[in-house]
Coordinates of C-alpha atoms and ligand atoms in Angstrom, one line a residue:
X1 CA 72.3 191.6 172.2
X2 CA 75.2 189.9 170.9
X3 CA 75.6 187.5 167.7
X4 CA 78.1 184.5 166.6
X5 CA 78.1 183.8 163.0
X6 CA 78.5 180.2 162.0
X7 CA 78.7 179.5 158.6
X8 CA 78.8 176.2 156.5
X9 CA 82.4 175.6 157.0
X10 CA 82.8 176.4 160.7
X11 CA 82.9 173.5 163.1
X12 CA 81.9 174.3 166.7
X13 CA 83.3 172.6 169.9
X14 CA 81.5 173.8 173.1
X15 CA 82.8 173.7 176.8
X16 CA 80.5 173.8 179.7
X17 CA 81.0 173.9 183.0
X18 CA 78.8 174.1 186.3
X19 CA 77.5 177.8 185.6
X20 CA 75.4 176.6 182.3
X21 CA 73.4 174.5 185.0
X22 CA 72.8 177.0 187.6
X23 CA 69.9 178.2 185.9
X24 CA 68.5 175.0 186.7
X25 CA 69.0 175.1 190.2
X26 CA 72.5 173.2 190.5
X27 CA 75.0 175.1 192.7
X28 CA 78.4 175.6 190.8
X29 CA 81.5 174.8 192.5
X30 CA 83.9 178.4 193.4
X31 CA 80.3 180.7 194.5
X32 CA 80.4 181.8 197.9
X33 CA 77.7 179.2 198.9
X34 CA 79.2 176.6 196.1
X35 CA 79.3 172.9 196.5
X36 CA 83.1 173.2 198.1
X37 CA 81.9 175.8 200.4
X38 CA 82.4 174.4 203.7
X39 CA 84.4 171.1 202.2
X40 CA 88.3 170.6 201.3
X41 CA 88.4 169.3 197.9
X42 CA 91.1 166.9 199.4
X43 CA 88.5 165.3 201.5
X44 CA 86.0 164.7 198.9
X45 CA 87.3 164.6 195.4
X46 CA 90.2 162.6 195.6
X47 CA 91.7 159.1 195.3
X48 CA 92.9 159.7 199.1
X49 CA 90.1 160.8 200.0
X50 CA 87.8 157.7 198.7
X51 CA 90.6 155.1 200.0
X52 CA 90.2 157.0 203.6
X53 CA 86.9 157.6 203.5
X54 CA 84.8 155.9 201.4
X55 CA 81.2 156.3 202.7
X56 CA 82.2 159.8 203.2
X57 CA 83.0 160.7 199.8
X58 CA 79.6 158.1 198.3
X59 CA 77.5 160.4 200.7
X60 CA 78.5 163.6 199.7
X61 CA 77.6 162.3 195.6
X62 CA 74.6 160.6 197.0
X63 CA 73.3 164.1 197.9
X64 CA 74.3 165.6 194.4
X65 CA 72.6 163.0 192.6
X66 CA 69.2 163.7 194.4
X67 CA 69.7 166.7 193.8
X68 CA 70.2 165.9 190.2
X69 CA 66.6 164.4 190.0
X70 CA 64.6 167.3 191.0
X71 CA 66.1 169.4 188.1
X72 CA 65.6 170.2 184.5
X73 CA 67.5 171.4 181.2
X74 CA 67.3 175.1 181.2
X75 CA 67.3 177.4 178.0
X76 CA 70.9 177.1 177.4
X77 CA 71.3 173.2 177.3
X78 CA 68.2 173.4 174.9
X79 CA 69.9 176.1 172.7
X80 CA 73.2 173.8 172.1
X81 CA 70.7 170.5 171.7
X82 CA 69.1 173.0 169.1
X83 CA 72.7 174.0 167.5
X84 CA 73.8 170.7 167.4
X85 CA 70.3 169.7 165.4
X86 CA 71.7 172.1 162.9
X87 CA 75.1 171.1 162.4
X88 CA 75.5 167.5 162.8
X89 CA 78.8 166.5 162.7
X90 CA 80.0 170.1 162.9
X91 CA 79.4 170.5 166.0
X92 CA 80.7 168.7 169.8
X93 CA 80.3 168.9 172.8
X94 CA 82.5 168.7 175.9
X95 CA 81.3 169.1 179.5
X96 CA 82.8 169.1 182.8
X97 CA 79.4 168.8 184.6
X98 CA 78.6 165.6 185.9
X99 CA 75.2 166.0 185.9
X100 CA 73.0 164.7 182.7
X101 CA 71.1 167.9 181.5
X102 CA 72.5 168.0 178.4
X103 CA 71.4 164.8 177.3
X104 CA 68.3 165.6 178.7
X105 CA 68.0 168.5 176.6
X106 CA 69.0 166.1 173.4
X107 CA 72.5 166.4 173.2
X108 CA 74.3 163.7 171.1
X109 CA 77.9 164.2 170.3
X110 CA 78.9 164.8 173.6
X111 CA 81.4 163.6 176.4
X112 CA 81.4 164.0 179.7
X113 CA 85.0 164.8 180.7
X114 CA 84.6 164.7 184.7
X115 CA 82.6 161.7 184.6
X116 CA 78.9 161.1 185.3
X117 CA 77.0 161.1 188.5
X118 CA 74.4 158.9 187.5
X119 CA 77.3 155.8 187.2
X120 CA 79.5 154.2 189.5
X121 CA 82.3 151.5 188.6
X122 CA 84.5 149.0 189.8
X123 CA 87.1 150.8 192.3
X124 CA 89.5 147.7 191.3
X125 CA 89.5 148.5 187.2
X126 CA 88.6 144.9 186.8
X127 CA 87.2 145.7 183.3
X128 CA 83.6 146.0 183.6
X129 CA 81.7 148.8 182.6
X130 CA 80.6 151.6 184.7
X131 CA 76.9 150.4 185.9
X132 CA 74.1 152.9 185.9
X133 CA 73.4 153.2 190.0
X134 CA 70.1 154.4 189.8
X135 CA 69.1 151.3 188.7
X136 CA 71.0 148.8 190.1
X137 CA 71.3 150.4 193.7
X138 CA 67.9 151.3 195.2
X139 CA 69.7 152.2 198.3
X140 CA 72.3 155.1 197.1
X141 CA 73.2 155.8 200.9
X142 CA 75.3 152.8 200.4
X143 CA 78.7 151.9 198.8
X144 CA 77.7 149.1 196.5
X145 CA 80.1 146.3 195.0
X146 CA 81.2 145.3 191.5
X147 CA 80.0 142.0 190.5
X148 CA 84.2 140.8 190.9
X149 CA 83.3 142.1 194.3
X150 CA 85.7 145.1 194.4
X151 CA 83.9 148.4 195.9
X152 CA 81.7 151.0 193.7
X153 CA 83.5 154.0 193.3
X154 CA 81.5 156.8 191.7
X155 CA 82.4 157.4 188.0
X156 CA 83.9 160.6 188.6
X157 CA 87.1 161.9 187.8
X158 CA 88.9 163.2 191.2
X159 CA 91.6 165.5 191.6
X160 CA 94.7 164.1 190.4
X161 CA 93.4 161.6 187.9
X162 CA 93.7 162.3 184.0
X163 CA 90.2 163.3 182.4
X164 CA 87.9 161.1 180.4
X165 CA 88.3 160.6 176.6
X166 CA 90.8 163.3 176.0
X167 CA 92.4 161.8 172.7
X168 CA 88.7 162.3 171.0
X169 CA 88.8 165.8 172.6
X170 CA 92.0 166.7 171.3
X171 CA 91.4 165.6 167.8
X172 CA 88.0 167.7 168.1
X173 CA 89.3 170.6 169.4
X174 CA 92.1 170.8 166.6
X175 CA 89.4 170.5 163.9
X176 CA 87.6 173.3 165.3
X177 CA 87.0 176.8 163.8
X178 CA 84.7 178.2 166.9
X179 CA 85.4 177.3 170.1
X180 CA 82.6 178.3 172.5
X181 CA 82.8 178.1 176.4
X182 CA 79.9 178.4 178.9
X183 CA 79.7 178.9 182.6
X184 CA 83.8 177.7 183.5
X185 CA 85.7 179.7 186.2
X186 CA 88.8 178.7 184.3
X187 CA 90.4 177.2 187.3
X188 CA 90.7 173.6 186.6
X189 CA 93.2 172.0 183.8
X190 CA 93.1 170.8 181.7
X191 CA 90.2 172.1 180.3
X192 CA 91.4 176.0 181.1
X193 CA 93.9 175.4 178.4
X194 CA 91.5 174.1 175.8
X195 CA 90.7 177.9 174.6
X196 CA 94.6 178.0 174.1
X197 CA 95.0 174.6 171.6
X198 CA 92.0 176.3 170.2
X199 CA 93.8 179.7 168.9
X200 CA 96.9 177.3 168.4
X201 CA 94.8 175.8 165.2
X202 CA 93.7 179.4 164.2
X203 CA 89.8 179.2 165.7
X204 CA 88.0 182.1 167.0
X205 CA 87.4 181.7 170.9
X206 CA 83.8 183.2 172.9
X207 CA 83.6 182.9 176.3
X208 CA 79.5 183.2 177.9
X209 CA 78.8 183.8 181.6
X210 CA 78.0 186.3 184.0
X211 CA 81.7 187.2 184.9
X212 CA 84.9 187.3 183.4
X213 CA 87.2 183.7 184.0
X214 CA 90.4 183.4 185.5
X215 CA 91.6 182.8 181.4
X216 CA 89.5 185.9 180.1
X217 CA 92.4 186.8 178.4
X218 CA 92.7 184.1 176.2
X219 CA 89.2 184.5 174.2
X220 CA 88.6 186.2 171.4
X221 CA 85.4 187.5 172.8
X222 CA 84.0 187.5 176.2
X223 CA 80.2 187.9 176.0
X224 CA 78.8 188.9 179.9
X225 CA 75.4 187.6 180.7
X226 CA 73.7 184.1 182.1
X227 CA 74.1 181.2 180.1
X228 CA 70.4 180.7 180.0
X229 CA 69.5 184.5 178.6
X230 CA 72.7 184.6 175.9
X231 CA 72.8 181.1 174.1
X232 CA 69.4 181.1 172.7
X233 CA 69.3 183.4 169.9
X234 CA 73.3 183.4 170.2
X235 CA 74.4 181.9 167.2
X236 CA 73.5 182.9 163.3
X237 CA 73.7 180.1 161.2
X238 CA 74.5 180.1 157.6
Ligands
APR301 N1 75.5 181.0 183.0 C1 77.0 181.3 182.8 N2 77.5 180.6 183.9 C2 77.5 180.8 185.0 C3 76.0 181.3 185.5 C4 74.9 181.5 184.6 N3 73.4 181.7 185.1 N4 76.3 181.1 186.8 C5 77.6 181.4 187.3 N5 77.9 181.0 186.1 C6 79.7 181.1 186.3 C7 80.3 182.0 187.0 O1 80.6 182.9 186.7 C8 82.2 180.9 187.1 O2 83.1 181.7 186.4 O3 80.0 179.4 186.3 C9 81.1 179.6 186.8 C10 81.4 178.3 187.7 O4 82.8 177.8 188.0 P1 83.1 177.1 189.2 O5 82.3 177.0 190.2 O6 84.4 177.0 189.3 O7 82.9 175.0 188.0 P2 83.4 175.0 187.0 O8 84.5 175.6 186.3 O9 82.4 174.4 186.3 O10 84.8 174.0 187.9 C11 85.5 173.0 187.1 O11 86.2 172.2 189.1 O12 85.6 171.0 191.4 C12 86.0 170.9 189.8 O13 85.4 168.6 188.9 C13 85.0 170.2 189.0 O14 84.1 170.6 186.8 C14 84.3 170.8 187.8 C15 85.8 171.8 187.5

């Protein structure tokens, strides 16, 4: 079994994708039976789709919310929370996932660069913070309204929109000495480029997943296997 040493001076940046939640029972996007199978991304996950068919877009994400309520963090989420507990501020987690399994596993120093399934925000960008729509709206089948009257859209970064917290992410990558990327196909940018940013600042870069991602050649090390099997026990901390 592979192991990765994490020394006292190391700072670890972790990027996760849909693959880390696969063993919890959530489908990935680009697998044959994945979330995009039978859907055109342009009909669901673009600002234009939301303008044309808000009810359809809302329904797609509502179905995923329902699914999210039935699943639990798996050993991979727990292993990352455990690593954070050991490293404290020398650990940072960036997830492309919109589920809440990392925080339910105990991760704290983290960002959701593609948004969060459990939240909705005003489409008019009226300045009010995103709301937790599980508490505010009992009927998740309907598009809700913000206090200002605007429609509430899913707090999801649609294709063509800028991911969230990019400045903080760039700062954290620049500081890191070890980047660990888990369960993402390397097909969506800018996340697929993070490995190159990390290498540029001299960090070791490791990929963990059952198959090589599209950007595999950018990693110094690829550990093949399921996240829930590989991550527990992967890190040897000083
Ligand atoms: N452990 C680790 N990785 C896994 C596992 C597992 N048990 N099962 C599958 N994988 C890997 C697959 O090999 C694949 O490389 O997870 C990856 C999932 O890739 P995608 O479906 O493309 O998902 P992701 O890379 O997270 O997508 C990026 O695309 O549609 C957008 O915004 C959406 O955040 C998403 C982004």
